[in-house]
GROMACS .gro file of C-alpha atoms in nm:
model
  244
    1MET     CA    1  14.869  -4.769   3.098
    2ILE     CA    2  14.490  -4.883   3.081
    3GLU     CA    3  14.535  -5.144   2.725
    4VAL     CA    4  14.231  -5.326   2.687
    5LYS     CA    5  14.161  -5.636   2.347
    6GLY     CA    6  13.850  -5.740   2.275
    7LEU     CA    7  13.679  -5.701   2.597
    8THR     CA    8  13.294  -5.866   2.647
    9LYS     CA    9  13.065  -5.924   2.882
   10ARG     CA   10  12.714  -6.200   2.847
   11PHE     CA   11  12.441  -6.286   3.163
   12GLY     CA   12  12.318  -6.515   3.018
   13PRO     CA   13  12.178  -6.462   2.631
   14ILE     CA   14  12.233  -5.998   2.699
   15CYS     CA   15  12.593  -5.965   2.563
   16ALA     CA   16  12.652  -5.580   2.764
   17VAL     CA   17  13.003  -5.537   2.721
   18ASN     CA   18  13.069  -5.642   2.292
   19HIS     CA   19  13.488  -5.639   2.167
   20LEU     CA   20  13.600  -5.297   2.320
   21ASP     CA   21  13.942  -5.255   2.214
   22LEU     CA   22  14.091  -4.881   2.341
   23THR     CA   23  14.405  -4.771   2.538
   24VAL     CA   24  14.435  -4.505   2.785
   25ALA     CA   25  14.790  -4.344   2.793
   26ARG     CA   26  15.026  -4.245   3.040
   27GLY     CA   27  14.887  -3.918   3.157
   28GLU     CA   28  14.560  -3.861   2.966
   29ILE     CA   29  14.189  -3.856   3.101
   30PHE     CA   30  13.982  -4.063   2.937
   31GLY     CA   31  13.602  -4.018   2.880
   32PHE     CA   32  13.362  -4.242   2.861
   33ILE     CA   33  13.039  -4.133   2.737
   34GLY     CA   34  12.653  -4.373   2.701
   35PRO     CA   35  12.349  -4.371   2.689
   36ASN     CA   36  12.168  -4.537   2.996
   37GLY     CA   37  12.295  -4.948   2.959
   38ALA     CA   38  12.507  -4.896   2.774
   39GLY     CA   39  12.779  -5.088   2.927
   40LYS     CA   40  12.946  -4.815   3.117
   41THR     CA   41  12.955  -4.985   3.429
   42THR     CA   42  13.009  -5.307   3.319
   43THR     CA   43  13.349  -5.199   3.159
   44ILE     CA   44  13.402  -5.025   3.493
   45ARG     CA   45  13.360  -5.284   3.678
   46MET     CA   46  13.569  -5.527   3.462
   47MET     CA   47  13.875  -5.273   3.496
   48GLY     CA   48  13.829  -5.223   3.857
   49GLY     CA   49  13.860  -5.596   3.857
   50ILE     CA   50  13.550  -5.650   4.031
   51ILE     CA   51  13.334  -5.846   3.787
   52SER     CA   52  13.553  -6.080   3.562
   53PRO     CA   53  13.528  -6.096   3.140
   54THR     CA   54  13.343  -6.320   2.996
   55ALA     CA   55  13.600  -6.231   2.690
   56GLY     CA   56  13.928  -6.027   2.651
   57SER     CA   57  14.167  -5.884   2.865
   58ILE     CA   58  14.252  -5.595   3.047
   59ARG     CA   59  14.666  -5.479   3.129
   60ILE     CA   60  14.705  -5.266   3.357
   61ASP     CA   61  15.052  -5.055   3.305
   62GLY     CA   62  15.079  -5.402   3.135
   63ILE     CA   63  14.975  -5.610   3.446
   64ASP     CA   64  14.705  -5.828   3.336
   65MET     CA   65  14.403  -5.813   3.520
   66GLN     CA   66  14.327  -6.179   3.562
   67ARG     CA   67  14.646  -6.327   3.588
   68GLU     CA   68  14.771  -6.084   3.819
   69PRO     CA   69  14.451  -5.878   3.994
   70GLN     CA   70  14.611  -5.731   4.296
   71ARG     CA   71  14.903  -5.625   4.137
   72ALA     CA   72  14.769  -5.438   3.843
   73LYS     CA   73  14.496  -5.393   4.195
   74ARG     CA   74  14.787  -5.187   4.308
   75MET     CA   75  14.808  -4.984   4.042
   76ILE     CA   76  14.437  -4.865   4.082
   77GLY     CA   77  14.224  -4.587   4.280
   78PHE     CA   78  13.929  -4.671   4.170
   79ILE     CA   79  13.602  -4.466   4.235
   80PRO     CA   80  13.270  -4.596   4.198
   81ASP     CA   81  13.003  -4.421   4.165
   82ARG     CA   82  12.795  -4.540   4.468
   83PRO     CA   83  13.043  -4.570   4.768
   84PHE     CA   84  13.047  -4.837   5.003
   85LEU     CA   85  13.064  -4.669   5.329
   86TYR     CA   86  13.203  -4.849   5.648
   87ASP     CA   87  12.947  -4.582   5.836
   88LYS     CA   88  13.057  -4.636   6.209
   89LEU     CA   89  13.386  -4.511   6.091
   90THR     CA   90  13.477  -4.112   6.147
   91GLY     CA   91  13.638  -3.983   5.791
   92MET     CA   92  13.974  -4.056   5.990
   93GLU     CA   93  13.959  -4.376   6.056
   94PHE     CA   94  13.762  -4.547   5.674
   95LEU     CA   95  14.084  -4.344   5.539
   96ARG     CA   96  14.380  -4.536   5.779
   97PHE     CA   97  14.164  -4.925   5.703
   98THR     CA   98  14.208  -4.761   5.290
   99GLY     CA   99  14.565  -4.732   5.405
  100ASP     CA  100  14.636  -5.055   5.550
  101LEU     CA  101  14.490  -5.277   5.280
  102TYR     CA  102  14.695  -5.123   5.020
  103SER     CA  103  15.037  -5.118   5.265
  104VAL     CA  104  15.058  -4.769   5.286
  105ASN     CA  105  15.292  -4.671   5.487
  106GLY     CA  106  15.239  -4.575   5.848
  107LYS     CA  107  15.510  -4.342   5.898
  108ASP     CA  108  15.339  -4.118   5.564
  109LEU     CA  109  14.932  -4.287   5.616
  110HIS     CA  110  14.876  -4.092   5.892
  111GLY     CA  111  15.048  -3.730   5.692
  112ARG     CA  112  14.821  -3.856   5.435
  113ALA     CA  113  14.562  -3.848   5.530
  114VAL     CA  114  14.500  -3.511   5.647
  115GLN     CA  115  14.668  -3.444   5.381
  116LEU     CA  116  14.401  -3.598   5.134
  117LEU     CA  117  14.079  -3.460   5.462
  118ARG     CA  118  14.180  -3.095   5.347
  119LEU     CA  119  14.225  -3.113   5.013
  120PHE     CA  120  13.826  -3.301   5.014
  121SER     CA  121  13.729  -2.975   5.171
  122LEU     CA  122  13.668  -3.242   5.520
  123HIS     CA  123  13.898  -3.161   5.733
  124GLU     CA  124  13.713  -3.085   6.071
  125TRP     CA  125  13.508  -3.352   5.944
  126GLY     CA  126  13.744  -3.639   5.946
  127ASP     CA  127  13.666  -3.654   6.323
  128GLU     CA  128  13.329  -3.745   6.242
  129LEU     CA  129  13.139  -4.074   6.164
  130ILE     CA  130  13.072  -4.102   5.831
  131GLU     CA  131  12.640  -4.171   5.896
  132SER     CA  132  12.666  -3.800   5.998
  133TYR     CA  133  12.768  -3.702   5.697
  134SER     CA  134  12.591  -3.577   5.303
  135HIS     CA  135  12.623  -3.794   4.988
  136GLY     CA  136  12.836  -3.539   4.827
  137MET     CA  137  13.061  -3.527   5.160
  138LYS     CA  138  13.128  -3.881   5.095
  139GLN     CA  139  13.157  -3.877   4.762
  140ARG     CA  140  13.473  -3.704   4.854
  141LEU     CA  141  13.575  -3.969   5.134
  142ILE     CA  142  13.608  -4.209   4.881
  143MET     CA  143  13.744  -3.984   4.554
  144ALA     CA  144  14.008  -3.944   4.909
  145ALA     CA  145  14.033  -4.270   5.024
  146ALA     CA  146  14.089  -4.410   4.633
  147LEU     CA  147  14.413  -4.151   4.575
  148LEU     CA  148  14.595  -4.255   4.891
  149HIS     CA  149  14.812  -4.483   4.714
  150GLN     CA  150  14.916  -4.234   4.457
  151PRO     CA  151  14.745  -4.475   4.251
  152GLU     CA  152  14.921  -4.480   3.869
  153VAL     CA  153  14.582  -4.503   3.678
  154ILE     CA  154  14.205  -4.412   3.852
  155ILE     CA  155  13.913  -4.500   3.676
  156VAL     CA  156  13.605  -4.312   3.858
  157ASP     CA  157  13.240  -4.373   3.721
  158GLU     CA  158  12.972  -4.043   3.755
  159PRO     CA  159  13.255  -3.852   3.953
  160MET     CA  160  13.060  -3.507   3.979
  161VAL     CA  161  12.736  -3.711   4.167
  162GLY     CA  162  12.594  -3.533   4.449
  163LEU     CA  163  12.863  -3.262   4.416
  164ASP     CA  164  12.769  -2.870   4.379
  165PRO     CA  165  12.949  -2.607   4.225
  166ARG     CA  166  13.207  -2.561   4.376
  167GLY     CA  167  13.315  -2.979   4.407
  168ILE     CA  168  13.297  -3.021   4.043
  169LYS     CA  169  13.525  -2.677   4.013
  170MET     CA  170  13.729  -2.868   4.282
  171VAL     CA  171  13.754  -3.226   4.095
  172LYS     CA  172  13.812  -3.121   3.738
  173ASP     CA  173  14.080  -2.963   3.888
  174LEU     CA  174  14.210  -3.205   4.067
  175PHE     CA  175  14.222  -3.448   3.793
  176ARG     CA  176  14.452  -3.248   3.535
  177ASP     CA  177  14.677  -3.126   3.807
  178LEU     CA  178  14.740  -3.542   3.835
  179ALA     CA  179  14.717  -3.650   3.405
  180ASP     CA  180  14.969  -3.286   3.394
  181ARG     CA  181  15.119  -3.500   3.712
  182GLY     CA  182  15.161  -3.877   3.500
  183THR     CA  183  14.800  -4.024   3.608
  184SER     CA  184  14.635  -4.176   3.367
  185ILE     CA  185  14.291  -4.179   3.390
  186PHE     CA  186  13.955  -4.327   3.306
  187LEU     CA  187  13.662  -4.119   3.307
  188SER     CA  188  13.283  -4.289   3.295
  189THR     CA  189  13.019  -3.973   3.245
  190HIS     CA  190  12.682  -3.855   3.180
  191THR     CA  191  12.828  -3.501   3.272
  192LEU     CA  192  12.945  -3.464   2.837
  193ALA     CA  193  12.953  -3.141   2.916
  194VAL     CA  194  13.274  -3.194   3.198
  195ALA     CA  195  13.341  -3.447   2.941
  196GLN     CA  196  13.443  -3.196   2.688
  197ASP     CA  197  13.657  -2.967   2.945
  198ILE     CA  198  13.849  -3.213   3.039
  199CYS     CA  199  13.948  -3.515   2.869
  200HIS     CA  200  14.208  -3.537   2.628
  201ARG     CA  201  13.961  -3.843   2.426
  202ILE     CA  202  13.615  -3.977   2.427
  203GLY     CA  203  13.507  -4.271   2.350
  204VAL     CA  204  13.126  -4.345   2.248
  205ILE     CA  205  12.965  -4.687   2.406
  206HIS     CA  206  12.656  -4.777   2.305
  207LYS     CA  207  12.462  -5.084   2.325
  208GLY     CA  208  12.744  -5.248   2.455
  209SER     CA  209  12.974  -5.163   2.150
  210LEU     CA  210  13.233  -4.795   2.096
  211ILE     CA  211  13.115  -4.673   1.826
  212ALA     CA  212  13.263  -4.384   1.846
  213MET     CA  213  13.631  -4.249   1.982
  214GLY     CA  214  13.877  -3.936   2.011
  215THR     CA  215  13.858  -3.567   2.040
  216THR     CA  216  13.589  -3.376   2.004
  217LYS     CA  217  13.727  -3.289   1.692
  218ASP     CA  218  13.755  -3.626   1.615
  219LEU     CA  219  13.390  -3.729   1.682
  220GLU     CA  220  13.259  -3.350   1.529
  221ARG     CA  221  13.371  -3.497   1.175
  222ALA     CA  222  13.252  -3.868   1.238
  223ALA     CA  223  12.900  -3.701   1.349
  224HIS     CA  224  12.862  -3.462   1.039
  225VAL     CA  225  12.868  -3.213   1.318
  226GLU     CA  226  12.933  -2.903   1.303
  227ALA     CA  227  12.943  -2.710   1.598
  228GLN     CA  228  13.132  -2.720   1.903
  229ASP     CA  229  12.866  -2.908   2.129
  230LEU     CA  230  12.921  -3.293   2.285
  231GLU     CA  231  12.571  -3.317   2.304
  232ALA     CA  232  12.463  -3.312   1.970
  233VAL     CA  233  12.782  -3.483   1.871
  234PHE     CA  234  12.610  -3.781   2.160
  235LEU     CA  235  12.226  -3.781   1.998
  236ARG     CA  236  12.390  -3.818   1.630
  237LEU     CA  237  12.593  -4.106   1.675
  238THR     CA  238  12.356  -4.238   1.896
  239GLU     CA  239  12.140  -4.241   1.676
  240GLU     CA  240  12.330  -4.324   1.424
  241GLY     CA  241  12.359  -4.611   1.598
  242ASP     CA  242  12.034  -4.727   1.696
  243ALA     CA  243  11.970  -4.678   1.272
  244ARG     CA  244  12.234  -4.932   1.213
   0.00000   0.00000   0.00000
C-alpha cells in the first residue's frame, strides 16, 4: 500500500532524508522511530504530499504521489503532530468542511461525522467552537477528520501527544481494529512502548538514513540485545549509527 524508493530531501546543504527505501503492506502497522532531527517528520510530510522530495518516489496503492497527487491523497488519512484547525468552526462544522474536501456523499456525511464524534468522545462538544477544545480534544478531532473519508492508508505523526491514558488506549485499539480490516498505518512516534505494543514492523531512522528495519525480534538481533526492550534496542542502534 505504501512504496517508497530512493526518497531524498535536501534543504540546501542539509540532507534531511537520504535515499529511503521501504514498503508497508495492506493491514500492516509500521512504526517509524528515531532521535529528534532524524528525518521522521520530513518523511511523513513527503508521504502525505505536503512537501516534494528532492529525489525518489512515493506510491500509495500504486499511485505516484508526484504524478497524481490528488488521487494519492484521497487514499490517505493524514494526522500531523500539530493539528491545524479552524478555531471559529464547531467540531461538527469542521468535519463537514473536511467531508466536502474529500467529496464524501452528503447523505453519508452527517451520520459518519456523528459516529466519529462519539468514537472519540467528542459528541457532547460537536456544536462547540474548536477554540474551546483542549489540546487532547483537538488531537482527537483531527483523527476523526482523517478517518471521515474511510482512507485505506493512515499516515500519523506522534498520535499520542496530548492524550490521556484512556485516549491512548482508545487510539491503540482503533489502530489495531483498522489494521485488522485492511487499513495500512504508518506511525511515527517517540513513544517506544506504543511502537513495541502495536506495530508489526519498525524502521529506525538516524541522520536521515534507515539504519534498521524489521520486527522487534529482528531489531533485537541487529542490536545484539536479548531483552525484549525496544528502548535498549533503539539506544544501541542509534549509538552505533553515531559511531559510524
